[in-house]
Every structure is written in structure tokens, then in C-alpha cells.
Coordinates of C-alpha atoms in Angstrom, one line a residue:
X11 CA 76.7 -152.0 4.6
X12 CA 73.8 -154.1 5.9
X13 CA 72.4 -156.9 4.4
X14 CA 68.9 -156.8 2.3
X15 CA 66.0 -156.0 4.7
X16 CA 62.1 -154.5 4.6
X17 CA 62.0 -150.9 4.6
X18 CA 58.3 -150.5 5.7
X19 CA 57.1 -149.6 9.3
X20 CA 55.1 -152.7 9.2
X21 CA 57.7 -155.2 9.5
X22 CA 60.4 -154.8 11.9
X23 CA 63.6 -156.1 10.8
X24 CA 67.4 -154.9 11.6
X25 CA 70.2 -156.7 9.5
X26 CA 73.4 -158.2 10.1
X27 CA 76.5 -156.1 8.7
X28 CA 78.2 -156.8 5.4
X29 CA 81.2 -155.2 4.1
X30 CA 81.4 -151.9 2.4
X31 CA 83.7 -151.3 -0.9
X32 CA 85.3 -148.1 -1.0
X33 CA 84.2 -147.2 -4.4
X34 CA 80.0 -146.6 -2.5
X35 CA 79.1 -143.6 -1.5
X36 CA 78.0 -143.6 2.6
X37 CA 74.1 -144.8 3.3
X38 CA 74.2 -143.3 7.2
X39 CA 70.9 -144.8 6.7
X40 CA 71.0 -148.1 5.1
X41 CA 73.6 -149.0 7.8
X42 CA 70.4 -148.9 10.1
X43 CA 69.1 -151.3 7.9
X44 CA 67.0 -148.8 6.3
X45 CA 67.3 -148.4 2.1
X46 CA 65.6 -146.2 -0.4
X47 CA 66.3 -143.0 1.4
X48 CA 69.8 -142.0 -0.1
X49 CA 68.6 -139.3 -2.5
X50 CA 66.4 -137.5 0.7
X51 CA 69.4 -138.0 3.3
X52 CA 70.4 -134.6 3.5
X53 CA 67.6 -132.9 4.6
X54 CA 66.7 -135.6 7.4
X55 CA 70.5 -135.6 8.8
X56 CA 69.9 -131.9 8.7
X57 CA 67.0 -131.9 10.6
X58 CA 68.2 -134.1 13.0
X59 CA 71.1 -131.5 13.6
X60 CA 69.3 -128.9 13.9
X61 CA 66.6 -130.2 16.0
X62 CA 63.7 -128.6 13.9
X63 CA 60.9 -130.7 13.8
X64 CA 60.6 -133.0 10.4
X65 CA 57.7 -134.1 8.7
X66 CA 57.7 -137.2 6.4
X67 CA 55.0 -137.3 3.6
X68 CA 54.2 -140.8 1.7
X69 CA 52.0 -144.0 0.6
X70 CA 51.6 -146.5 3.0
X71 CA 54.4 -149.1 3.9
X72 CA 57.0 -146.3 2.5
X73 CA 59.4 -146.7 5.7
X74 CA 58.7 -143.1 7.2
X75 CA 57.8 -145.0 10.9
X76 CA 60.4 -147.4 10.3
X77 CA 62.7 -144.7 9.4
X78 CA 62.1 -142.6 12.3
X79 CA 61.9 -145.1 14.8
X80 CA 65.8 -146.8 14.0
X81 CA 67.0 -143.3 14.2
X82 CA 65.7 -143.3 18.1
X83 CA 67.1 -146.8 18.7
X84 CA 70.4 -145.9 17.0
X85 CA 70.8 -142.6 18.6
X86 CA 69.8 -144.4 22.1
X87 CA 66.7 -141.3 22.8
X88 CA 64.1 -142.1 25.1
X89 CA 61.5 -142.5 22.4
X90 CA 57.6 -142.1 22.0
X91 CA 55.0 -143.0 19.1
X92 CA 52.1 -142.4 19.0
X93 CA 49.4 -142.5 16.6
X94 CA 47.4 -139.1 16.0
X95 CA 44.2 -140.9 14.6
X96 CA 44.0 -143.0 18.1
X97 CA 45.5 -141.0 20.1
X98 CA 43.6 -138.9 23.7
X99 CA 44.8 -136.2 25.8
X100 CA 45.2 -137.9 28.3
X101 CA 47.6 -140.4 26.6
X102 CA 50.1 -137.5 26.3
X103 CA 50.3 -136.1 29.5
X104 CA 48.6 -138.8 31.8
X105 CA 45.4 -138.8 34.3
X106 CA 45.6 -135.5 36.1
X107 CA 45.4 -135.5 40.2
X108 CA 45.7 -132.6 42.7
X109 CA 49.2 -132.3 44.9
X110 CA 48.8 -133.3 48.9
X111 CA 48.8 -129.5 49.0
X112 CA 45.6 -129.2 46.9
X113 CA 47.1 -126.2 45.4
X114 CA 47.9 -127.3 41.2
X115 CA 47.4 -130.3 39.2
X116 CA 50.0 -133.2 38.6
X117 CA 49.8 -135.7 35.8
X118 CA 50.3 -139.2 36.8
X119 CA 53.0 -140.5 34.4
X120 CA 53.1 -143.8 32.8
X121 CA 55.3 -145.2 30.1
X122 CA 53.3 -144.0 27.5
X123 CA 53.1 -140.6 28.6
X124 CA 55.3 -137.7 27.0
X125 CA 57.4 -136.4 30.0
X126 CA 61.0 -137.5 29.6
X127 CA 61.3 -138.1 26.4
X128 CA 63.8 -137.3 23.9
X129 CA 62.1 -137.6 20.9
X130 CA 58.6 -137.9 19.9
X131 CA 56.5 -139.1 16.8
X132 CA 53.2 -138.3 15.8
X133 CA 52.1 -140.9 13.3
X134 CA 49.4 -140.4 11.1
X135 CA 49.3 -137.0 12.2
X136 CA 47.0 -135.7 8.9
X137 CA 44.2 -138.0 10.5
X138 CA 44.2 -136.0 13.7
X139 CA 41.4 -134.7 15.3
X140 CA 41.0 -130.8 15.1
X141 CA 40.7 -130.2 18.8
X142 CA 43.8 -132.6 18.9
X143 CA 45.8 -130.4 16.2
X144 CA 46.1 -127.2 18.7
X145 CA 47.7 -129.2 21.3
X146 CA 50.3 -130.9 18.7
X147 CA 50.8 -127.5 17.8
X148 CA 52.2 -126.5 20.9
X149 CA 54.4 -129.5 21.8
X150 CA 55.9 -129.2 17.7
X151 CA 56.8 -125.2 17.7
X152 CA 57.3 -124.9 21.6
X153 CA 58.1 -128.3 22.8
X154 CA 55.2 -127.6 25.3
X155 CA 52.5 -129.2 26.7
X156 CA 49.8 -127.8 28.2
X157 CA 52.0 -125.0 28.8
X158 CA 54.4 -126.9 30.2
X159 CA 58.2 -127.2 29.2
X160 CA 59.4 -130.5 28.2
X161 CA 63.3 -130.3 28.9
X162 CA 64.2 -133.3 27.9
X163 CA 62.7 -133.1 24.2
X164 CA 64.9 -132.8 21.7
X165 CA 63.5 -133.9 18.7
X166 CA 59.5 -133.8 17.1
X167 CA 59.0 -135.4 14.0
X168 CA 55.7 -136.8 12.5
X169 CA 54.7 -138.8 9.2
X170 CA 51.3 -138.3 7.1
X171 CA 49.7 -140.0 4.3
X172 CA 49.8 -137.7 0.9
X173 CA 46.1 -135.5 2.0
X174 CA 43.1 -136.1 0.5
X175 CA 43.2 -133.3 -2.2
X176 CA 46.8 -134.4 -3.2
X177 CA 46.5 -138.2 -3.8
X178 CA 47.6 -139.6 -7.0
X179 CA 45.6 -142.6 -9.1
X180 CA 45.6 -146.1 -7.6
X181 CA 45.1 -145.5 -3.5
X182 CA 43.0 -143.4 -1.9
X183 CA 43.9 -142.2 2.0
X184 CA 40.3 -141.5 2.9
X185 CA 40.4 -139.7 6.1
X186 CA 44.4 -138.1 5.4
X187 CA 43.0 -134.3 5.8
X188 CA 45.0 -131.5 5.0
X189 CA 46.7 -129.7 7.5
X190 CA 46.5 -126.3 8.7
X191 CA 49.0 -124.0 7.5
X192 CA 49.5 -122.6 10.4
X193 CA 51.0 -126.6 11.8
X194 CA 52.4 -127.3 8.7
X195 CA 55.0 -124.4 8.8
X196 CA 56.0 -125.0 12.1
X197 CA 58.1 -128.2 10.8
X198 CA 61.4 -127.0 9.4
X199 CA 61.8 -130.6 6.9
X200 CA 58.5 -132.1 4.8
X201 CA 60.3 -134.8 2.9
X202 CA 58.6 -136.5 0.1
X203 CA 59.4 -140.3 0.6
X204 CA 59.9 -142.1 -2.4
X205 CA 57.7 -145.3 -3.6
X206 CA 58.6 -148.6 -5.3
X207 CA 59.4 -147.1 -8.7
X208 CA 62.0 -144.7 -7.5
X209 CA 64.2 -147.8 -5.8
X210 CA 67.5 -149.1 -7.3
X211 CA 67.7 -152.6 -8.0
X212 CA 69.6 -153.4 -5.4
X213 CA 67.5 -151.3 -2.8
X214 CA 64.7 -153.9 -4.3
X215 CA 65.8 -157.0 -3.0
X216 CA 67.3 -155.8 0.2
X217 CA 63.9 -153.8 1.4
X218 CA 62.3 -157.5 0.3
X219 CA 64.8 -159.7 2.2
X220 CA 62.9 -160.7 5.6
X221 CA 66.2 -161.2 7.3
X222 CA 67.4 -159.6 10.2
X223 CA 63.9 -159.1 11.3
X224 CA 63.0 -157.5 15.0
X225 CA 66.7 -156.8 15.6
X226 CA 67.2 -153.1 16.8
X227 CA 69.1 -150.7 15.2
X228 CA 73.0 -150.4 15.4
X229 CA 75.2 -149.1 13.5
X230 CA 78.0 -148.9 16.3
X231 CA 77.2 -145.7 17.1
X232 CA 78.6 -143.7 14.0
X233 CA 75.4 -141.8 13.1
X234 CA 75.0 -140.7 17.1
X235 CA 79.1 -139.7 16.7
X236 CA 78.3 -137.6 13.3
X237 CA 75.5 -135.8 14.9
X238 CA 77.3 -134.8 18.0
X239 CA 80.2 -133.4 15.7
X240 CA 78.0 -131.5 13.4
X241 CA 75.4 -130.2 16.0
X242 CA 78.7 -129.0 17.7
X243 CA 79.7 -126.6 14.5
X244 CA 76.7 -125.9 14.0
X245 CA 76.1 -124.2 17.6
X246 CA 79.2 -123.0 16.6
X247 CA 78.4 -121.1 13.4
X248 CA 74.6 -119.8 14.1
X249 CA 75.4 -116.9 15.8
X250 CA 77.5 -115.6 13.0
X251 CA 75.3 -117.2 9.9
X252 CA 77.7 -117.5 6.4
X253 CA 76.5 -114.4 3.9
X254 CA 76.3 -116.1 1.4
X255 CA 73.8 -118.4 3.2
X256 CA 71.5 -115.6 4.2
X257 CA 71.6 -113.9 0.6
X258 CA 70.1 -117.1 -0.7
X259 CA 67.6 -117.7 1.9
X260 CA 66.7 -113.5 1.4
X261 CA 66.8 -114.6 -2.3
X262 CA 64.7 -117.6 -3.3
X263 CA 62.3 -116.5 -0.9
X264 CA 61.4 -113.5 -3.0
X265 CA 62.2 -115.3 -5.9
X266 CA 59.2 -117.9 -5.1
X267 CA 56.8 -114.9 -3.8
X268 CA 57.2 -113.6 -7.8
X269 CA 56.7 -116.6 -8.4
X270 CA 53.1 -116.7 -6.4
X271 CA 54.6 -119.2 -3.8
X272 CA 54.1 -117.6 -0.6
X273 CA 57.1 -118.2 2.1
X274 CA 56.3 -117.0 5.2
X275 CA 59.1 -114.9 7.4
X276 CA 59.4 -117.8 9.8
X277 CA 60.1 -120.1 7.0
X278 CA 62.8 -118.1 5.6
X279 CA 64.9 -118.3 9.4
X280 CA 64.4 -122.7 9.3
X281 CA 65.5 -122.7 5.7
X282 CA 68.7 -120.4 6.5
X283 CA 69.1 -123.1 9.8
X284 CA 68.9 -126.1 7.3
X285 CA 71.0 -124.9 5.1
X286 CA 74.1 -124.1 7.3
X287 CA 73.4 -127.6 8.9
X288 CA 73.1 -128.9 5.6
X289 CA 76.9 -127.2 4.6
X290 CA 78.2 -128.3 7.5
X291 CA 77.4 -132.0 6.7
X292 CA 78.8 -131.4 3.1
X293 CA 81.3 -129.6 4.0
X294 CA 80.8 -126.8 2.0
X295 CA 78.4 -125.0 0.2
X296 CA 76.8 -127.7 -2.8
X297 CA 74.4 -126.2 -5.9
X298 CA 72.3 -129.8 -5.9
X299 CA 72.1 -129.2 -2.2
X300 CA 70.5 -126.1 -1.6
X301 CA 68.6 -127.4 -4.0
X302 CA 67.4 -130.4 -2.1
X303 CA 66.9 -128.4 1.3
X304 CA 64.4 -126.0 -0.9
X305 CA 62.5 -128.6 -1.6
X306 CA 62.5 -130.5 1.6
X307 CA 61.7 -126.4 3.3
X308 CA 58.3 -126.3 1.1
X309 CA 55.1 -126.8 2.8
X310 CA 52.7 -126.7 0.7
X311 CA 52.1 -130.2 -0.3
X312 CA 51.0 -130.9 3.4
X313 CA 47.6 -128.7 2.7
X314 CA 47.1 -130.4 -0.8
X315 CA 48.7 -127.1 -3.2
X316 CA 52.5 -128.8 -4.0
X317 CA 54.5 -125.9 -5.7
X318 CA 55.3 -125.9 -9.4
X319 CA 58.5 -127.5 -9.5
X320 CA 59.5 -126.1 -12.5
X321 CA 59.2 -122.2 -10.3
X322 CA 61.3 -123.9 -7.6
X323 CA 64.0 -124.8 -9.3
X324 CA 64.1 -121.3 -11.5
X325 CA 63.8 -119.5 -8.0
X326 CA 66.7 -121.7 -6.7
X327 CA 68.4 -121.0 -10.0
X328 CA 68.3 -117.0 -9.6
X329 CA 68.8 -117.0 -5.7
X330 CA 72.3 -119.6 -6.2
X331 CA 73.1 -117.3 -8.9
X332 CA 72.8 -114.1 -6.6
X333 CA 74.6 -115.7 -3.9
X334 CA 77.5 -118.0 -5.0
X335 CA 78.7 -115.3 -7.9
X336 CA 81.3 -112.3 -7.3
X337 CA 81.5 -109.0 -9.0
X338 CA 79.3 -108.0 -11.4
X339 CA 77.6 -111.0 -12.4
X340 CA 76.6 -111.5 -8.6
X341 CA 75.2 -107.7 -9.4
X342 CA 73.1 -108.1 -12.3
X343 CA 71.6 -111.3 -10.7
X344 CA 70.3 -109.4 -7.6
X345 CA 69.0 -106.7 -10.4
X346 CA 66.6 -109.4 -12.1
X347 CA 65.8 -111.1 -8.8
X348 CA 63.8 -108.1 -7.6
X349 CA 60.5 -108.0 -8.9
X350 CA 59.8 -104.2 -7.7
X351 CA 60.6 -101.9 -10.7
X352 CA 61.3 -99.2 -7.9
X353 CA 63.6 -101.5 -5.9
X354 CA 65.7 -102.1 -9.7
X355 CA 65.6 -98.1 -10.1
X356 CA 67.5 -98.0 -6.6
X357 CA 69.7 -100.9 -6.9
X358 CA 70.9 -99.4 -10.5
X359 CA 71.3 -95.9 -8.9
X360 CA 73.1 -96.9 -5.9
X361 CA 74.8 -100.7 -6.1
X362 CA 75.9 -100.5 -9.7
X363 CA 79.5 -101.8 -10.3
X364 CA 79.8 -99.7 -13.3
X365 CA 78.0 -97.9 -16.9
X366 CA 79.4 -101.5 -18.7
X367 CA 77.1 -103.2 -16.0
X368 CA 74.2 -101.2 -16.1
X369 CA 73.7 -101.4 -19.4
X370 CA 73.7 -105.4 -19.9
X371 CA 70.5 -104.9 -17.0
X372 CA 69.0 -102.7 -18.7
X373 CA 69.1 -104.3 -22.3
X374 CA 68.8 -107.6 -20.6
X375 CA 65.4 -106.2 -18.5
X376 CA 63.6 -105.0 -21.7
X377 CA 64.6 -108.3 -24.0
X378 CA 62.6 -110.5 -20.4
X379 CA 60.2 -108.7 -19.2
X380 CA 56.6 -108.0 -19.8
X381 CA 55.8 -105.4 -22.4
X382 CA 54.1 -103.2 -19.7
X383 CA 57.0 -103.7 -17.3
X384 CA 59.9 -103.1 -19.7
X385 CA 58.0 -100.3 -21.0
X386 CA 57.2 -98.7 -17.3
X387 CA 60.6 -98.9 -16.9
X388 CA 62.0 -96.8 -19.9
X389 CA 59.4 -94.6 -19.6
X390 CA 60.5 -93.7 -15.5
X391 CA 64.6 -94.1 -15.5
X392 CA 65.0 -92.5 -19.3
X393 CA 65.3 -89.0 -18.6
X394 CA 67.5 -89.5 -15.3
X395 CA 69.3 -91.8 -17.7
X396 CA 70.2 -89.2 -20.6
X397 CA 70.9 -86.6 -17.8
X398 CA 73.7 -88.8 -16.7
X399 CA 72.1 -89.6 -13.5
X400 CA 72.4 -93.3 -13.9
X401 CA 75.4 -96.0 -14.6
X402 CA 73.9 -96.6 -18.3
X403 CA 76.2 -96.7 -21.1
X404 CA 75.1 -94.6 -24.3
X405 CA 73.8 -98.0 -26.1
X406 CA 71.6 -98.8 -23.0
X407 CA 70.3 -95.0 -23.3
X408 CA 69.6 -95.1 -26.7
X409 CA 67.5 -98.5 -25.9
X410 CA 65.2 -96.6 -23.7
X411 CA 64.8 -93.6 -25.4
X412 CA 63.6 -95.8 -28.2
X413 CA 60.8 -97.5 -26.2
X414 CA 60.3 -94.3 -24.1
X415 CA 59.6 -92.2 -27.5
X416 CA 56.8 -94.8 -28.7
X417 CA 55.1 -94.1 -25.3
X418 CA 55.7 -90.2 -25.6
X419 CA 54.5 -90.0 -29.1
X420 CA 51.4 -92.6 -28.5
X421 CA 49.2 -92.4 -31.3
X422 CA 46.1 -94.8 -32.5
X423 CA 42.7 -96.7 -32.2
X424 CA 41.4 -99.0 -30.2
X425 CA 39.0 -101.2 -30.9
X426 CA 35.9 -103.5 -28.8
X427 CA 33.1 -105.6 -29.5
X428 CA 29.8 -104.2 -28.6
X429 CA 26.3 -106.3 -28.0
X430 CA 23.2 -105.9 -29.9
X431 CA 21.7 -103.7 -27.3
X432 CA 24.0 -101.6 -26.5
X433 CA 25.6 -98.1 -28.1
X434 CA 28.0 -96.1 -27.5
X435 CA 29.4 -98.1 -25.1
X436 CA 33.4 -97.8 -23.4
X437 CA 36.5 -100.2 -24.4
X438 CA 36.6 -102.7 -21.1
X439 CA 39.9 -102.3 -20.8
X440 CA 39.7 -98.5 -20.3
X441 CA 37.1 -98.5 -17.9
X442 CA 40.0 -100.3 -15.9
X443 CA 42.7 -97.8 -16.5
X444 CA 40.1 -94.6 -15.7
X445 CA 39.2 -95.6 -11.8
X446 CA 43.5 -95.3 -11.5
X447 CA 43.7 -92.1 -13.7
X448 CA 40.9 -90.3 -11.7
X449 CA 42.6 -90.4 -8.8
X450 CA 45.9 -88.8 -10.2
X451 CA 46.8 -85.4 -10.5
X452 CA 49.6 -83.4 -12.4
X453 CA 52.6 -84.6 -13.7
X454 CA 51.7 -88.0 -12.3
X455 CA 48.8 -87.8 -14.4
X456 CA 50.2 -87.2 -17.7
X457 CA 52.7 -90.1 -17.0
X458 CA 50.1 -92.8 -16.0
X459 CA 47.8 -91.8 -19.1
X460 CA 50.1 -91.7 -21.6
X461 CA 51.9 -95.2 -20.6
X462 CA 48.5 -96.6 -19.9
X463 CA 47.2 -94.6 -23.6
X464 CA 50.3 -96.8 -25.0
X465 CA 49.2 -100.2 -23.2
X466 CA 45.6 -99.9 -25.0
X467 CA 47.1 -99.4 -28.8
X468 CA 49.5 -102.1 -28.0
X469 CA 46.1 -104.4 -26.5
X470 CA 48.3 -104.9 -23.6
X471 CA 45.9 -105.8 -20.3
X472 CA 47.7 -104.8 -17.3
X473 CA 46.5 -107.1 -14.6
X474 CA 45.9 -104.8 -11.4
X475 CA 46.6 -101.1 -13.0
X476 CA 46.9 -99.9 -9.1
X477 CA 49.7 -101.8 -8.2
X478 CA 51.1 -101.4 -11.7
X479 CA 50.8 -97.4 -11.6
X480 CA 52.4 -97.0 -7.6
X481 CA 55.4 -99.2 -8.8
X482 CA 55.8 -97.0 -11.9
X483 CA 55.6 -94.0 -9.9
X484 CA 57.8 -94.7 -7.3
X485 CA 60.2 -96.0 -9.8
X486 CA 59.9 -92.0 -11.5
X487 CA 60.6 -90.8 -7.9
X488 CA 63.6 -93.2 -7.3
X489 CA 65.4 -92.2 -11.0
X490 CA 65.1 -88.6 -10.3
X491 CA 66.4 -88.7 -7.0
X492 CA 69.9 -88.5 -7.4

């Protein structure tokens, strides 16, 4: 392991080697002379395997150029940086000319200019100009410029100052704008790089030792020999993607969209590439891991909203569950990980293992959810369920015949506060529940009023009584079916 050096971008400094006991665990990066990056290694290694582009968020004097820039001197890549704040057109793709034939437009190249290079980063890229944002866009998701292929390219990777609407106390990164959604999802990795108070002891006094400094990165070539073995299995195993790694990319991502933490579609396919980089690295399939790689897969942060982190780690919780469990337990998981009461209707009707196993969902589903929801629930799968048409043991049906009978046999008041002025006025809540009934006819009627009749003596305020209705509908629909 290297001896003590500066970990920010602003001082250039590459160690000597040291000796490494046996009872460490490997630093791929501090043996670039680079420290206080252990607890986010997995994601970046993983991002360098897959080629995805990475995005590093933190304070100033962090190490996220530093960082970047020793893995392009130790991996030997034909390497650009440029800073997006400073940075013209015409410094990416050179002064444009005509050919002797007069018939397109070359670029005259210079060092500085993009073509040929193997890796590129855009520094200070939340300061970029707007105009300047669509062309970045390009060259992150396509590896294009100007419409142009850039063969050679293998890896994009950027660094930002936490944005203006998501800076703690203490500094203020006037000008560090958030960035468009749209950019900020096309980068696979946005690691949060730790500050001062997060370092060991020892990472202390090594980032602080000015030795070794303007030395370029070596570490003998073992992080360029790691990649090329795990870039190779990972070529390997993308066109035939692990299961279990797909159910828990399929998972979490509806697990956080309950949770009102929108993943797009095109997220979900560069978490599921992360993570089979990231088990390849491991060597298997890790709980803290996945964990990690959610994190490091949110974007949100880079347009000032970071997710609640307490919802992450539940989501990650239920979609490790789902995946990594067998049998029955694996079952009952996917059961409470869909949010649709219509989708659970069909999963019970179809997918359940057995009565023994239907019944723990069920009892388990009215003891969690919502009121509303537990009770939309008895009141759509009860009669399929005491006609034998669903794997419920007798306890679960006697559970929902129980709830189901309050809602059949509704009776009471409701009350509301009126003002001064007014008489004879309508309960606010039921104004809401009438523009759904309205529209209803028949049998659906009757259901709707009386589980919405049961919601008002319970003073239960169903938050959109549209979507609530059509889900308890089509959950009546999906019970009867079979």
C-alpha cells in the first residue's frame, strides 16, 4: 500500500510503495495513491467495467479530479479534461475547415481536442452553460459529437459540486446549477464523495502527507489486469443476465415508484448492468452490495431532490428479499412488493405456492396496510375466497369476511363543520367520493358506495378516490375470474 499522500485534485502527488499486511483488505485505489474512497469503490470499479459513464458529486478539494485522472494514468488511456465552466465548442472538436474537395467540413485537431481519446472528463460540469449541456449530452449517452462517432472512447465520466438547491451549511457553490434530468440519468454511477469527517485516521495523515507529489500513477498495472478480467465476464454474462439480478432491478424499481421515487425504464437496464459488474467483482451476489450500487444508481441528488434514504434502503430491503429467497417466502415477498391491489388479486390467484401461503398474505396485508386498502381488498377477493376460488386457508377467510361484513352492513353519521354563512351545506369529503360514484353504474355502483359509505363513518380520506375505485374494481374482476 502507498505511502501517505493528498487526495485533492489540487495537488498532484503519487506515492512511493510500502508494504501491505495480509490481514487489510485491498484499496485498488489507495495503491494509486488515492485514500478515502474505500467505502464507494464498488460502484466506481463497476462503472469502469462496464463503461457506463460515472458521475462524482462532492465539496471542493474532495479528490473526484484527482481520482479520475490516476485512473487514466494507471490504466495508460489517452485522456482529456476539460473544464465545463471554461470550456467552447470549438475546444472539443477543433476550428472547422472545408476538405480540398469543398464538399464537408473537417475539424482541425489539436491536443486538446476530443478525437482519439479514450476517456474523457467533464469537470465542473453542473457550471456548464445550457447551450453547452445538449452537446455533453450527446458525447455522454452516444459517445458522439456533433453527430459523429468517437471510436476510440471508452470511458465518460464527469465531477460536480453538490447544486445550488442541495448545499449543506458552511460553503456555498454559487454558480453549481442543477442538472437536467434528462443528462443526469444518462450517467449509470453518481457517487457521493465523502468529506473530511468520514476519513479514518490513518486516511488523515496519508491524504495530508505532501510526499510523492507530481509522480504519475502506477500501481504496476494490477487495476488495468483486474479490469480486463472482469470486463471479459462481464461481456460474457450480459447476454444471458443472472435472474435473480433482473428480479431485483424489476423489484426495487417498483419498490421506490411506491415509494414516490421515480426510476425511469432506462435506469432500471444501467442498474441491472452495475449490478452484474458489481457481482462479478465480488464474486457473488453481496446484500451490502446491491445496496451500495442502489445508491450509487440514484440520480436525484444531481437536480437538488436526494431520495429519502430511509425509502431506499426499505425498497432495497423488499426487492433483496424478493430476489435472494426461495419457495414461499420468495412468494409472499413479491405479494407485498406490488403496490396494485389488482396485481396481488392475480399473483394470489395464479402464483400461490399453496392455502398455508395465502393465508399468512392475506393476514399479513390487512395487519400493513392502509385501512382503505386492506379494506378494498376484503371487500373484492372475499366472496371468490369463501367460494373456494382462491388459495386462502379457512382462518384467512374468516379474516375477510370479518372486515368485509363491517363494509356490507355500513351503518352511521358523519359529521362536518359548517361556517357562519352557510346552511345546509355537504361533508367535503363526500363531495369527493360523489364525482367517482356518478360516473358508476350497477353492481359497480353499489360496491364503490358502500366501501366509500364505510371510509366516511371510519373518517378515512382516501387521497385520489379515482385511482382508488379502478384498482378496487379491477381487483373484483381479477377474484372472480377464476
Amino acid at each position: 500500500m502507498p505511502l501517505p499522500h493528498l487526495l485533492q485534485s489540487l495537488i498532484g502527488a503519487k506515492p512511493p510503495d510500502r508494504l501491505r499486511t495480509g490481514a487489510e483488505p485491498p484499496d485498488r485505489f489507495a495503491s494509486l495513491g488515492v485514500y478515502g474512497f474505500a467505502k464507494r469503490e464498488l460502484p466506481i470499479l463497476a462503472a469502469l467495467v462496464t463503461e457506463d459513464p460515472l458521475l462524482l458529486i462532492g465539496r471542493s478539494g474532495t479528490g473526484k479530479t484527482y481520482l479520475l485522472n490516476s485512473i487514466s494514468e494507471a490504466l495508460g488511456l489517452e485522456h482529456r479534461h476539460y473544464n465545463a465552466s471554461l470550456i467552447s465548442f470549438d475546444d472539443l472538436v477543433g476550428f472547422p475547415y472545408p476538405d480540398d474537395a469543398k464538399e464537408s467540413v473537417r475539424f482541425l485537431q489539436t491536443p486538446a481536442t476530443i478525437w482519439g481519446a479514450e476517456s474523457v472528463l467533464v469537470d465542473e460540469i453542473s457550471r456548464c452553460k445550457p447551450e453547452h449541456q445538449n452537446r455533453l449530452f450527446s458525447l455522454v449517452h452516444e459517445r458522439r459529437i456533433q453527430g459523429i462517432a468517437l471510436d476510440t472512447l471508452r470511458y465518460r465520466w464527469a465531477a460536480m459540486n453538490p447544486c445550488t438547491s442541495d448545499q449543506g451549511e458552511g460553503e456555498e457553490y454559487l454558480g453549481s446549477e442543477p442538472l437536467d434530468p434528462a443528462l443526469a440519468d444518462r450517467f449509470s454511477v453518481i457517487v457521493d464523495v465523502g468529506d473530511w469527517d468520514e476519513l479514518s485516521t490513518a486516511d488523515r495523515k496519508r491524504i495530508s502527507n505532501p510526499a510523492g507529489e507530481g509522480l504519475i500513477s502506477n500501481d504496476g498495472g494490477a487495476l488495468k489486469k483486474a479490469l480486463a478480467v472482469w470486463r471479459q465476464k462481464f461481456e460474457t454474462k450480459l447476454e444471458s443476465c443472472a435472474p435473480k439480478i433482473l428480479d431485483y432491478a424489476c423489484a426495487v424499481v417498483t419498490a421506490l415508484g411506491d415509494g414516490g421515487i421515480r426510476i425511469s425504464p432506462r435506469r432500471s437496464r444501467l442498474l441491472t448492468r452495475t449490478l452484474l459488474a458489481a457481482g462479478i467483482i465480488d464474486g457473488g451476489f453481496k446484500d451490502k452490495s446491491f445496496h451500495a450500487v442502489l445508491e450509487a444508481s440514484l440520480p436525484h441528488r444531481t437536480w437538488g431532490d436526494p431520495p429519502d434514504t430511509d425509502k431506499v434502503l426499505a425498497a432495497h430491503r423488499l426487492a433483496w428479499d424478493a430476489a435472494m429467497l426461495s419457495g414461499d417466502e420468495q412468494w409472499v415477498h413479491r405479494f407485498h412488493l406490488e403496490h396494485s391491489l389488482a396485481r396481488k388479486v392475480r399473483l394470489l390467484r395464479d402464483d400461490c405456492p399453496g392455502s398455508d401461503t395465502g393465508t399468512l398474505a392475506v393476514e399479513q396485508l390487512l395487519a400493513s396496510e392502509p385501512k382503505e386498502r386492506a379494506a378494498a381488498f376484503a371487500l373484492a377477493t372475499y366472496p371468490a375466497a369463501i367460494a373456494g376460488k382462491l388459495p386462502i386457508g379457512a382462518e384467512g377467510v374468516n379474516d375477510l369476511g370479518r372486515l368485509a361484513a363491517k363494509i356490507l352492513s355500513v351503518d352511521g353519521e358523519i359529521e362536518w363543520q359548517e361556517r357562519l354563512a352557510l346552511e345546509k351545506t355537504v361533508a367535503p369529503e363526500y363531495t369527493r367520493i360523489a364525482t367517482v360514484l356518478k360516473r358508476l353504474k350497477g353492481a359497480r355502483l353499489e360496491r364503490a358506495r358502500q366501501l366509500f359509505y364505510w371510509c366516511l363513518i371510519e373518517k378515512i380520506s382516501v387521497e385520489i378516490p379515482k385511482k382508488f375505485e379502478s384498482d378496487f374494481n379491477a381487483s373484483v374482476r381479477a377474484a372472480g375470474k377464476r
